[in-house]
PDB file of C-alpha atoms in Angstrom:
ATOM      1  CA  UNK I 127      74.899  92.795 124.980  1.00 70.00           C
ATOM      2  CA  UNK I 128      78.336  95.092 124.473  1.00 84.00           C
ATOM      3  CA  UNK I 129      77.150  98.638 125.239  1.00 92.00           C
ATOM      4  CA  UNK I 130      78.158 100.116 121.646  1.00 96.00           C
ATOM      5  CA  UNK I 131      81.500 102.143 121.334  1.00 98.00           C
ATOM      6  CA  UNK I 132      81.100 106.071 120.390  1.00 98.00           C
ATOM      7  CA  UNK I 133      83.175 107.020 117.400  1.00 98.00           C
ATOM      8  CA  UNK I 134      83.463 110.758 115.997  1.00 98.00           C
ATOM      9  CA  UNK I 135      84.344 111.244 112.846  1.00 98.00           C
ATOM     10  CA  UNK I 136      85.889 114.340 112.453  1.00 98.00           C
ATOM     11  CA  UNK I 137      85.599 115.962 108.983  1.00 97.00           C
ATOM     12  CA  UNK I 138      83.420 117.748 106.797  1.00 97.00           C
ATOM     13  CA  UNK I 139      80.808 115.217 105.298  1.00 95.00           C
ATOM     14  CA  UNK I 140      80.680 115.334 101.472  1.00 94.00           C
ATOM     15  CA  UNK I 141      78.524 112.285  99.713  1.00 91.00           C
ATOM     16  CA  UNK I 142      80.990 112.529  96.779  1.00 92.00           C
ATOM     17  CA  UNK I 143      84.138 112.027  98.538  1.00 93.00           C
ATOM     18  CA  UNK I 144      84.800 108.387  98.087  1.00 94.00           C
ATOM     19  CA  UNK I 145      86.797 107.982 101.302  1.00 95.00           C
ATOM     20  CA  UNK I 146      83.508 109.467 103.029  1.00 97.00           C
ATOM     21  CA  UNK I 147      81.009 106.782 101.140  1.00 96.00           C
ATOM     22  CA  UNK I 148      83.387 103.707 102.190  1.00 96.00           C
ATOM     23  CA  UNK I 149      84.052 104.801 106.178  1.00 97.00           C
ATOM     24  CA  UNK I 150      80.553 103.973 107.236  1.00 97.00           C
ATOM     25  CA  UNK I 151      81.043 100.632 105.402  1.00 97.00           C
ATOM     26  CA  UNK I 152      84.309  99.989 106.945  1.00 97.00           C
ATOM     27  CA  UNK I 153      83.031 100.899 110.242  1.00 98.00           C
ATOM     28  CA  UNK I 154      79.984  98.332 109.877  1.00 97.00           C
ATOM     29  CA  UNK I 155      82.148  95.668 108.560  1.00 96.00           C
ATOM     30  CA  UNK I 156      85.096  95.878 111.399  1.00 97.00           C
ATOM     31  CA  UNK I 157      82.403  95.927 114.183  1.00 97.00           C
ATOM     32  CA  UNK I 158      80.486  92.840 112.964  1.00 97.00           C
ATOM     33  CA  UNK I 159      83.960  91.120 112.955  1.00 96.00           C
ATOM     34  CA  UNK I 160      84.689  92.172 115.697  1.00 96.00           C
ATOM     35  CA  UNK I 161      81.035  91.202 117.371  1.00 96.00           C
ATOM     36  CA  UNK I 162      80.934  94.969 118.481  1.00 97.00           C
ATOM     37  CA  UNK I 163      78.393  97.885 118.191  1.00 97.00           C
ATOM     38  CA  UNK I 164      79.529 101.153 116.774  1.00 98.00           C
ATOM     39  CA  UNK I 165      77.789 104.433 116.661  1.00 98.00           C
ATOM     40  CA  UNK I 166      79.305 106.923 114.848  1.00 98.00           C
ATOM     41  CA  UNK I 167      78.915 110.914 114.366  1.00 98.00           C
ATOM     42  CA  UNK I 168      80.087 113.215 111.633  1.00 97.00           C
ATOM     43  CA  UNK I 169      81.346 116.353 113.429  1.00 98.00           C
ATOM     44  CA  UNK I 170      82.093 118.796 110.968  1.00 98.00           C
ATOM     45  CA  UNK I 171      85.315 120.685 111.778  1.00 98.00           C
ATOM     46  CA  UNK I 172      83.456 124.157 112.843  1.00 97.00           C
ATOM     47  CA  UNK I 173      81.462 122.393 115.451  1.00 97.00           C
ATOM     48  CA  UNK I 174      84.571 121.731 117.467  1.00 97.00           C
ATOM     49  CA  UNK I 175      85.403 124.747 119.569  1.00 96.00           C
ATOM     50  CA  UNK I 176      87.462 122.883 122.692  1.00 96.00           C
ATOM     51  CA  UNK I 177      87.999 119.092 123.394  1.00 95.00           C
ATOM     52  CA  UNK I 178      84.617 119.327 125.372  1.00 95.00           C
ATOM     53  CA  UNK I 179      82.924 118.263 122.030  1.00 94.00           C
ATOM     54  CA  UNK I 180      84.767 115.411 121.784  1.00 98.00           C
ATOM     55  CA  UNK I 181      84.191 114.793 125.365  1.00 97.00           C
ATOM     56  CA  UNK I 182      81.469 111.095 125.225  1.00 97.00           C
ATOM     57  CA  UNK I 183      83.609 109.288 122.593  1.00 98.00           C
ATOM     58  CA  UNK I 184      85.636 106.725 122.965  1.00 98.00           C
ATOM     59  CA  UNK I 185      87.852 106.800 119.360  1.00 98.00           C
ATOM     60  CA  UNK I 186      88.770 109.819 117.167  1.00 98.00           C
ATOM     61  CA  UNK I 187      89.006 109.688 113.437  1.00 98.00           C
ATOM     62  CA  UNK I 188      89.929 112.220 111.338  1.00 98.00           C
ATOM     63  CA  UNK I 189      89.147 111.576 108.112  1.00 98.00           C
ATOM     64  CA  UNK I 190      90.191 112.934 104.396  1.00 96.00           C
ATOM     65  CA  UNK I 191      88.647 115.805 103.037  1.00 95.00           C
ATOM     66  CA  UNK I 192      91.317 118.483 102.976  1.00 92.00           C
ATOM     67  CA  UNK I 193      91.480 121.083 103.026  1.00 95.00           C
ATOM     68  CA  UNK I 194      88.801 121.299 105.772  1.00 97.00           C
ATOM     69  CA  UNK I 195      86.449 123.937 106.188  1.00 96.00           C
ATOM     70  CA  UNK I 196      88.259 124.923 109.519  1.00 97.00           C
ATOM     71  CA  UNK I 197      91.271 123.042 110.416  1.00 97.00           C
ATOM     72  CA  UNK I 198      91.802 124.816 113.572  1.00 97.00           C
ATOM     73  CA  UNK I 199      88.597 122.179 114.400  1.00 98.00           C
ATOM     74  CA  UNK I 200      90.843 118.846 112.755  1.00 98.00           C
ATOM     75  CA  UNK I 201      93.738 120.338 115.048  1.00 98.00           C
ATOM     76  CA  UNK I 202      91.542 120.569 118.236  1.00 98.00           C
ATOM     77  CA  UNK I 203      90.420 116.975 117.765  1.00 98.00           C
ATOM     78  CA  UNK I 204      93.669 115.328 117.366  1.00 98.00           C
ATOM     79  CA  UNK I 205      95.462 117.266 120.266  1.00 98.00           C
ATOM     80  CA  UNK I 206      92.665 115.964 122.349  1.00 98.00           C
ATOM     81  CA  UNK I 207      93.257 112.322 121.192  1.00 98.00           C
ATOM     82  CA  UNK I 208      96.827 112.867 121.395  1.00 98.00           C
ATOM     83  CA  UNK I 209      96.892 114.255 124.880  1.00 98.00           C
ATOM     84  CA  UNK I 210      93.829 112.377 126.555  1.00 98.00           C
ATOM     85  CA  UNK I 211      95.352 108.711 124.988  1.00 98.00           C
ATOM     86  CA  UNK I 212      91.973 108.447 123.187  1.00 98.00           C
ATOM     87  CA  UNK I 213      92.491 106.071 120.177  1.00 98.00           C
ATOM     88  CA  UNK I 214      93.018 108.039 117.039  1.00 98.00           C
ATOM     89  CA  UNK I 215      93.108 107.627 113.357  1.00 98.00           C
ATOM     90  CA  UNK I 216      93.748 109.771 110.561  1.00 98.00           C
ATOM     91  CA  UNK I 217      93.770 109.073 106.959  1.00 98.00           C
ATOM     92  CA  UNK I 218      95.209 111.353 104.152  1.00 96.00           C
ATOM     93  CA  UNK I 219      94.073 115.135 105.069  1.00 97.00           C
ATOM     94  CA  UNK I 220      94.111 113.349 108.984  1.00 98.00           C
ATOM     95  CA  UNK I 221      97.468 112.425 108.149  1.00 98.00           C
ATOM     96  CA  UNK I 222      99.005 115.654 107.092  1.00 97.00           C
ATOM     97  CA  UNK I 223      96.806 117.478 110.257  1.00 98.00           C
ATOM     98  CA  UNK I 224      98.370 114.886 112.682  1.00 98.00           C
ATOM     99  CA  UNK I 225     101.956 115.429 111.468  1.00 98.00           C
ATOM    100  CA  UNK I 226     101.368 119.263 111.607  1.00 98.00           C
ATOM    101  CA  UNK I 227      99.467 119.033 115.118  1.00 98.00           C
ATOM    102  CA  UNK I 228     102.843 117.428 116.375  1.00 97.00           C
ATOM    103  CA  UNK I 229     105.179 119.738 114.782  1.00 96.00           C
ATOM    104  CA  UNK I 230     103.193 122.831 116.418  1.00 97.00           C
ATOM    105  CA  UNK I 231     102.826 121.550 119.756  1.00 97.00           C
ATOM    106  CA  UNK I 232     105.454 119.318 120.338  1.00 96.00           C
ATOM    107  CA  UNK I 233     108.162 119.765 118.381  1.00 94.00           C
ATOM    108  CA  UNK I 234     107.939 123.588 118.818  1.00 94.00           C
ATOM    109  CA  UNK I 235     107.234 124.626 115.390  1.00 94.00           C
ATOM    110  CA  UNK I 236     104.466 126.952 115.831  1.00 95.00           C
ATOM    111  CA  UNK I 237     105.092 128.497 111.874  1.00 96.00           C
ATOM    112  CA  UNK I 238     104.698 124.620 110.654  1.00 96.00           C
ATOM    113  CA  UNK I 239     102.260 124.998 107.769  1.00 95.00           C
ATOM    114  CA  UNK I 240     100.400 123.403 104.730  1.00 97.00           C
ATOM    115  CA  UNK I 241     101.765 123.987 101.235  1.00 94.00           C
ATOM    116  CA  UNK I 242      97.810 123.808 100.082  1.00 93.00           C
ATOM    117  CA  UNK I 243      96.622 126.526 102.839  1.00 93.00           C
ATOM    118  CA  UNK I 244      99.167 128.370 104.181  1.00 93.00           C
ATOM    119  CA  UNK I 245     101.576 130.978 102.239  1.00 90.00           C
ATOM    120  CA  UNK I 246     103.586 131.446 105.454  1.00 93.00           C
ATOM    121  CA  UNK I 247     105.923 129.263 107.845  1.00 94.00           C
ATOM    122  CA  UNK I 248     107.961 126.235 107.555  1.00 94.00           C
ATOM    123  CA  UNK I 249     105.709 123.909 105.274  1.00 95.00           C
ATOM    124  CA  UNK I 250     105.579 120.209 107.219  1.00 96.00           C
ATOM    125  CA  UNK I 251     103.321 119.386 104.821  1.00 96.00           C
ATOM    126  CA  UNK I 252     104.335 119.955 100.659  1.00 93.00           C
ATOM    127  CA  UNK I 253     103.490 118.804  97.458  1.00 89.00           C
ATOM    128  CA  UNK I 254     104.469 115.369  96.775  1.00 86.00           C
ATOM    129  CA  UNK I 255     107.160 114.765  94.074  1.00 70.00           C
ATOM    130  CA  UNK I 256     104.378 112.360  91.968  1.00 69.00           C
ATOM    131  CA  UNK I 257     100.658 113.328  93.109  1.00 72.00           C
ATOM    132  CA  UNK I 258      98.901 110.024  94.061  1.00 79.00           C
ATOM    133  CA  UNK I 259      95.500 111.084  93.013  1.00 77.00           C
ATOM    134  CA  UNK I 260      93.254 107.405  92.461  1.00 73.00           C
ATOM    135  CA  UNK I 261      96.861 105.203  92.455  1.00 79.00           C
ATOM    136  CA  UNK I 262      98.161 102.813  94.622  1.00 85.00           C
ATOM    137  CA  UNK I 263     101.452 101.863  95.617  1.00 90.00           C
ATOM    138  CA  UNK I 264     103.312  99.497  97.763  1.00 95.00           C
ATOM    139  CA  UNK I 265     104.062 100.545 101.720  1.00 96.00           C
ATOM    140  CA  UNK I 266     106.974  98.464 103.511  1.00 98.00           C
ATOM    141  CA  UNK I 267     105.737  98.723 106.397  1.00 98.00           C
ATOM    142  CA  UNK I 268     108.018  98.716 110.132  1.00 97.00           C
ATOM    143  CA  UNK I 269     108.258  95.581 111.894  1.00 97.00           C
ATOM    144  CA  UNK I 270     106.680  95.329 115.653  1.00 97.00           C
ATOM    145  CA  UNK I 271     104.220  98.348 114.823  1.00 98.00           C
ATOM    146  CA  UNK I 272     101.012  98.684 115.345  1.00 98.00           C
ATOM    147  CA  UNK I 273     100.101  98.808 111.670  1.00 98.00           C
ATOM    148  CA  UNK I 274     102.128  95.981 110.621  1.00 98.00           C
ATOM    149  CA  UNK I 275     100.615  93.815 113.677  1.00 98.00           C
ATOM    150  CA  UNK I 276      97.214  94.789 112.173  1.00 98.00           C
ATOM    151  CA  UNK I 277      97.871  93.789 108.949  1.00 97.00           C
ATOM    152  CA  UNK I 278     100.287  91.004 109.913  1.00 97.00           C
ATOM    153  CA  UNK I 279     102.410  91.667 107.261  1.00 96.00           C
ATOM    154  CA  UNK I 280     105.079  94.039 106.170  1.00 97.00           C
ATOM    155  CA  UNK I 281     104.555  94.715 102.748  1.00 97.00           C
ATOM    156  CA  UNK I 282     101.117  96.046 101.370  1.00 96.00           C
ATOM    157  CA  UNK I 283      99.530  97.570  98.775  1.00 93.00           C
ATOM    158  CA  UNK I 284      97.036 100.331  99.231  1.00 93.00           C
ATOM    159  CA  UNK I 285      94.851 102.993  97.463  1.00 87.00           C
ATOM    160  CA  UNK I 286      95.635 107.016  97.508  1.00 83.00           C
ATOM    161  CA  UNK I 287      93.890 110.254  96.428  1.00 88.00           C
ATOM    162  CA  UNK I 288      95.912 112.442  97.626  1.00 86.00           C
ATOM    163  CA  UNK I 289      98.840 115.754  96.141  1.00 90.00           C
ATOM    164  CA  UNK I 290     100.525 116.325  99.629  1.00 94.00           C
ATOM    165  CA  UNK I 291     102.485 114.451 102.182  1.00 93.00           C
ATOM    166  CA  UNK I 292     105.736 115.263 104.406  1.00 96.00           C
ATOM    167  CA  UNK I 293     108.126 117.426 103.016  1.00 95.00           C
ATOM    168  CA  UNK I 294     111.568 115.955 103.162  1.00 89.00           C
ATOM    169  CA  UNK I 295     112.996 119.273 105.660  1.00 86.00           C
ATOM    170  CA  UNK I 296     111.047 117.517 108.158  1.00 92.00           C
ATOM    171  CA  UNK I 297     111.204 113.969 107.554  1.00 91.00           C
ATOM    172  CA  UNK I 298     114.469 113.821 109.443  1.00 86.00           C
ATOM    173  CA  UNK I 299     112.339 116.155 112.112  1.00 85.00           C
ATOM    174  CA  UNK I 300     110.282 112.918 112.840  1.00 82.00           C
ATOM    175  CA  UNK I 301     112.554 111.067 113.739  1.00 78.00           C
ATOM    176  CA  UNK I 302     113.862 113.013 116.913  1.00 82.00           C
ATOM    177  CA  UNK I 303     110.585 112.421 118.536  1.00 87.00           C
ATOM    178  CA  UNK I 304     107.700 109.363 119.544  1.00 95.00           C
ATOM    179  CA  UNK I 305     106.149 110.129 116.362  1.00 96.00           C
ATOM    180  CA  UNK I 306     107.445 107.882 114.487  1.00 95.00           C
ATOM    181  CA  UNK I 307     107.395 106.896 110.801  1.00 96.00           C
ATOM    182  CA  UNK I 308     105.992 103.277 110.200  1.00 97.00           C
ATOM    183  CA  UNK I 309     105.416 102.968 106.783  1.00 97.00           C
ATOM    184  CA  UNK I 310     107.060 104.477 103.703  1.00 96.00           C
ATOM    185  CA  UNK I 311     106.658 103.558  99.537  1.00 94.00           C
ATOM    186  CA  UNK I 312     109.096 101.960  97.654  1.00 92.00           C
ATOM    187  CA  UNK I 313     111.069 105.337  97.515  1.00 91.00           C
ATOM    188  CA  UNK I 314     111.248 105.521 100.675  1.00 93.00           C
ATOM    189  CA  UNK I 315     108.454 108.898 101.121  1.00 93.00           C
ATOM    190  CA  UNK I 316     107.006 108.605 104.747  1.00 96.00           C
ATOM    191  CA  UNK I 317     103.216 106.830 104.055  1.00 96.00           C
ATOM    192  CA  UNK I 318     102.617 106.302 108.153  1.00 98.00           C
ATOM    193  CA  UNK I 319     102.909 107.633 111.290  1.00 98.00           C
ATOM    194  CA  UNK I 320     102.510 106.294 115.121  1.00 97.00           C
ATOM    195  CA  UNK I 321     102.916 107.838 118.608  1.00 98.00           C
ATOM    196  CA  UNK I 322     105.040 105.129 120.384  1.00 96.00           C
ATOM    197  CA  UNK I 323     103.785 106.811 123.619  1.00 96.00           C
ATOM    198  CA  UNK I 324     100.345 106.273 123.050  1.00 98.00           C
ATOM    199  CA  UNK I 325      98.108 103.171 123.208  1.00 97.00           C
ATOM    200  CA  UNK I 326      97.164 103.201 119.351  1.00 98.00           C
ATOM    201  CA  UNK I 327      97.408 106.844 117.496  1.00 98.00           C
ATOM    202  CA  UNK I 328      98.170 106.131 113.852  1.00 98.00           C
ATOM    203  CA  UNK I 329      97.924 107.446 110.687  1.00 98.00           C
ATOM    204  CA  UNK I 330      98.306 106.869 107.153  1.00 98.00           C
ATOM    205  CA  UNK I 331      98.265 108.914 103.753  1.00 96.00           C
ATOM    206  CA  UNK I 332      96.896 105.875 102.066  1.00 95.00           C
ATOM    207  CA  UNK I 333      93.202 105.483 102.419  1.00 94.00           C
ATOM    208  CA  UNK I 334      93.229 101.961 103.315  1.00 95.00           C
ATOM    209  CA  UNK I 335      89.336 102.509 104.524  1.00 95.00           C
ATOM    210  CA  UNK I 336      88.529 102.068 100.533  1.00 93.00           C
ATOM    211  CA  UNK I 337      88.831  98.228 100.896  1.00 92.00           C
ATOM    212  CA  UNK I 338      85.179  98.106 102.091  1.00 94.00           C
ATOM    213  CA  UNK I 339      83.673  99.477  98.915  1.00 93.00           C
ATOM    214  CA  UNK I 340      85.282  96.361  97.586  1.00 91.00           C
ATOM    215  CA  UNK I 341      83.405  94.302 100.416  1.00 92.00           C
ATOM    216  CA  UNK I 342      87.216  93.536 101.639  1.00 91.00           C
ATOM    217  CA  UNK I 343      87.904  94.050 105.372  1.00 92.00           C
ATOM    218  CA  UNK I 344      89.820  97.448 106.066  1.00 95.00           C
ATOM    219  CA  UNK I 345      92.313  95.743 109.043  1.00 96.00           C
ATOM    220  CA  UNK I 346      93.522  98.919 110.399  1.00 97.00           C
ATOM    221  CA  UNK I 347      89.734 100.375 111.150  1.00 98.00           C
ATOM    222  CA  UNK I 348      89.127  96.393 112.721  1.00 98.00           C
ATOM    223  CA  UNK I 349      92.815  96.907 115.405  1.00 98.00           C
ATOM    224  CA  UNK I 350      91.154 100.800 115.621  1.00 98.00           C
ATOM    225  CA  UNK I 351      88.187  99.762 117.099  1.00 98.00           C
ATOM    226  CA  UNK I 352      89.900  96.594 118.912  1.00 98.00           C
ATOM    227  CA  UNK I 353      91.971  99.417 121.029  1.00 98.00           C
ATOM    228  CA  UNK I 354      89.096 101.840 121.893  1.00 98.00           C
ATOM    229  CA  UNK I 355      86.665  98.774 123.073  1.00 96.00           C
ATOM    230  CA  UNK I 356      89.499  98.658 125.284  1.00 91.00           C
TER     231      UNK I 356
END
């Protein structure tokens, strides 16, 4: 028998969050395709002080929720995954966190901010022209990605609930670095992220994880869990 992979799920747990009620689902649905056992914890964003609490799993996801209750805890998390080549996902608020995680630390933009938190600094992360609060929208997605190879296609359609997303200062930022877009709407707004230098850290502001509540497979969380039985 597979010895089952540990996945945190980093985020604070609210039953009426919709994204929250169809990640377990996902989860259990990707793992049973995949003929692999999953155990999962929620670790709500104060409980993670240092990378040590992260330390016994093998997959981060940081899941939607914004704004979290301490996002110093979301930012912990996905430095660790980012630094330690632990297989990461984020969706929507994990999105914006990963994009502002790489700003800070790599980029050098310590003041990058969040236009819903922070009243200070360069915001990374703004209001989005057209809020995509229960929408969805078609992503052209890059070729040779991981996403598209997970989807194996290049076109998609997917579900948001979401106000915020890249601002367009620092959409040009992106590309200067391995964080790379890899999926954008039909105006071309950034919709998905990967670290070419990293064995799978993606990360979308779609919540693509909503297929399960349809009892549809959710391919992303399936090539997520592929890369961190790995």
């Amino acid at each position: 028998m597979k010895t089952p992979l540990r996945l945190a799920l980093v985020g604070d747990n609210h039953p009426d969050i919709v994204a929250h009620q169809a990640i377990p689902l996902a989860i259990d649905d990707a793992a049973a395709v995949l003929e692999q056992p999953v155990k999962y914890d929620w670790l709500a964003t104060p409980s993670i002080a240092s990378g040590e609490a992260l330390a016994e799993y093998d997959a981060i996801w940081v899941v939607p929720g914004s704004p979290y209750r301490h996002p110093e805890g979301a930012f912990t998390a996905i430095r660790y995954a980012r630094e330690n080549s632990i297989p990461f996902l984020g969706t929507c608020g994990g999105f914006q966190h990963a994009v502002i995680e790489y700003a800070r630390n790599v980029l050098g933009w310590q003041d990058a901010g969040h236009a819903e938190t922070d009243s200070e600094g360069r915001m990374v992360i703004a209001p989005l022209s057209c809020s995509l609060v229960e929408t969805s929208a078609v992503v052209e997605l890059r070729a040779n990605t991981l996403i598209a190879r997970a989807y194996g296609r290049e076109s998609i359609e997917e579900g948001y609930h979401c106000r915020y997303g890249v601002s367009s200062a620092f959409a040009a930022e992106l590309e200067q670095g391995d964080l790379r877009v890899t999926g954008w709407d039909e105006e071309g707004e950034i919709r998905a992220v990967e670290l070419v230098t990293h064995p799978f850290f993606v990360a979308t502001l779609f919540q693509h994880e909503r297929h399960a509540l349809d009892g549809r497979p959710a391919p992303l969380v399936q090539a997520f869990l592929r890369a961190a039985a790995q």
